[in-house]
Coordinates of C-alpha atoms in Angstrom, one line a residue:
M131 CA -81.2 131.6 139.3
S132 CA -82.0 134.1 141.3
S133 CA -80.0 137.7 141.7
K134 CA -78.7 136.2 145.3
K135 CA -74.8 134.3 145.0
P136 CA -74.9 130.4 144.3
T137 CA -73.5 128.4 147.1
V138 CA -70.5 126.7 145.9
I139 CA -70.1 122.9 146.8
Y140 CA -67.0 120.9 146.7
P141 CA -66.8 117.0 146.9
E142 CA -63.9 117.2 149.1
Y143 CA -66.2 118.7 151.9
F144 CA -67.7 115.3 152.4
D145 CA -64.3 113.3 152.4
I146 CA -63.9 111.0 155.1
R147 CA -60.4 110.7 154.2
L148 CA -59.8 114.6 155.0
K149 CA -59.3 116.2 158.8
R150 CA -61.8 119.0 158.9
S151 CA -58.6 121.1 159.2
E152 CA -58.1 119.5 155.2
G153 CA -61.5 120.8 154.2
R154 CA -64.3 118.3 155.5
K155 CA -67.3 120.1 156.1
V156 CA -69.3 118.0 157.3
P157 CA -69.0 115.5 160.6
A158 CA -67.0 111.8 159.5
S159 CA -70.6 110.4 160.6
E160 CA -72.2 112.2 157.3
A161 CA -69.1 111.6 155.0
V162 CA -67.7 109.2 152.7
K163 CA -65.2 108.1 151.0
S164 CA -64.4 109.7 147.7
P165 CA -67.8 111.5 146.8
N166 CA -68.2 112.4 143.1
I167 CA -69.9 115.1 141.5
D168 CA -72.7 112.9 140.1
E169 CA -73.6 111.6 143.5
L170 CA -74.0 115.2 144.7
S171 CA -76.0 116.4 142.0
S172 CA -78.5 113.5 141.8
I173 CA -79.2 114.0 145.5
L174 CA -79.5 117.3 144.6
S175 CA -82.2 116.6 142.1
K176 CA -83.8 114.2 144.6
L177 CA -84.0 117.4 147.1
G178 CA -85.5 119.6 144.5
C179 CA -82.5 122.1 144.3
D180 CA -81.7 124.0 140.9
F181 CA -77.8 123.7 140.4
T182 CA -74.9 124.0 138.0
I183 CA -72.2 122.3 138.0
G184 CA -68.7 124.0 137.6
E185 CA -65.2 123.5 137.0
S186 CA -64.2 125.2 139.5
R187 CA -61.2 122.9 141.7
Y188 CA -61.5 123.1 146.0
P189 CA -58.6 125.8 146.6
G190 CA -57.5 123.2 149.4
N191 CA -56.8 120.8 147.0
W192 CA -56.3 122.7 143.3
S193 CA -54.7 119.5 141.7
S194 CA -57.7 117.4 142.2
S195 CA -60.2 118.5 139.1
K196 CA -63.4 116.7 140.9
G197 CA -65.0 120.1 140.0
C198 CA -67.8 121.8 142.2
L199 CA -71.6 122.7 142.3
K200 CA -73.5 125.7 142.0
V201 CA -76.6 125.9 144.0
E202 CA -79.1 127.7 144.8
V203 CA -81.3 127.0 148.1
Q204 CA -83.7 129.2 150.2
F205 CA -81.9 127.0 153.1
S206 CA -78.2 128.0 154.8
K207 CA -75.4 126.2 153.4
T208 CA -75.1 124.1 156.4
Q209 CA -78.7 122.4 156.6
L210 CA -77.7 122.2 152.6
L211 CA -74.2 120.5 153.9
H212 CA -75.6 118.0 156.4
K213 CA -78.6 117.1 153.7
L214 CA -75.9 115.9 151.0
G215 CA -73.9 114.5 153.6
A216 CA -77.2 112.3 154.8
G217 CA -78.3 111.5 151.0
L218 CA -74.9 110.4 150.5
K219 CA -75.1 107.7 153.5
E220 CA -78.4 106.2 152.3
L221 CA -76.6 106.2 148.6
R222 CA -73.9 104.3 149.6
K223 CA -76.1 101.8 152.0
T224 CA -78.1 101.1 149.1
N225 CA -75.6 100.4 146.7

């Protein structure tokens, strides 16, 4: 991993049941119901990103223990979120 701080991604960013004000970071068209770390990590692997799985909890939902992903990427967090959102939609479509 590089000296740059990793981008932290929480599954709550992609949960369609949450409003934007409650922590969802992607548009509803890229969100899914109850995303999990395993789905996000498989998409990151396909994208070729270096990442680690952390035990941190989303501050807006500290009672949930879904965890987080710490990702090393060469593009912005916004671009990463949109790529993950599109990947989740595609993954859920095939299941």
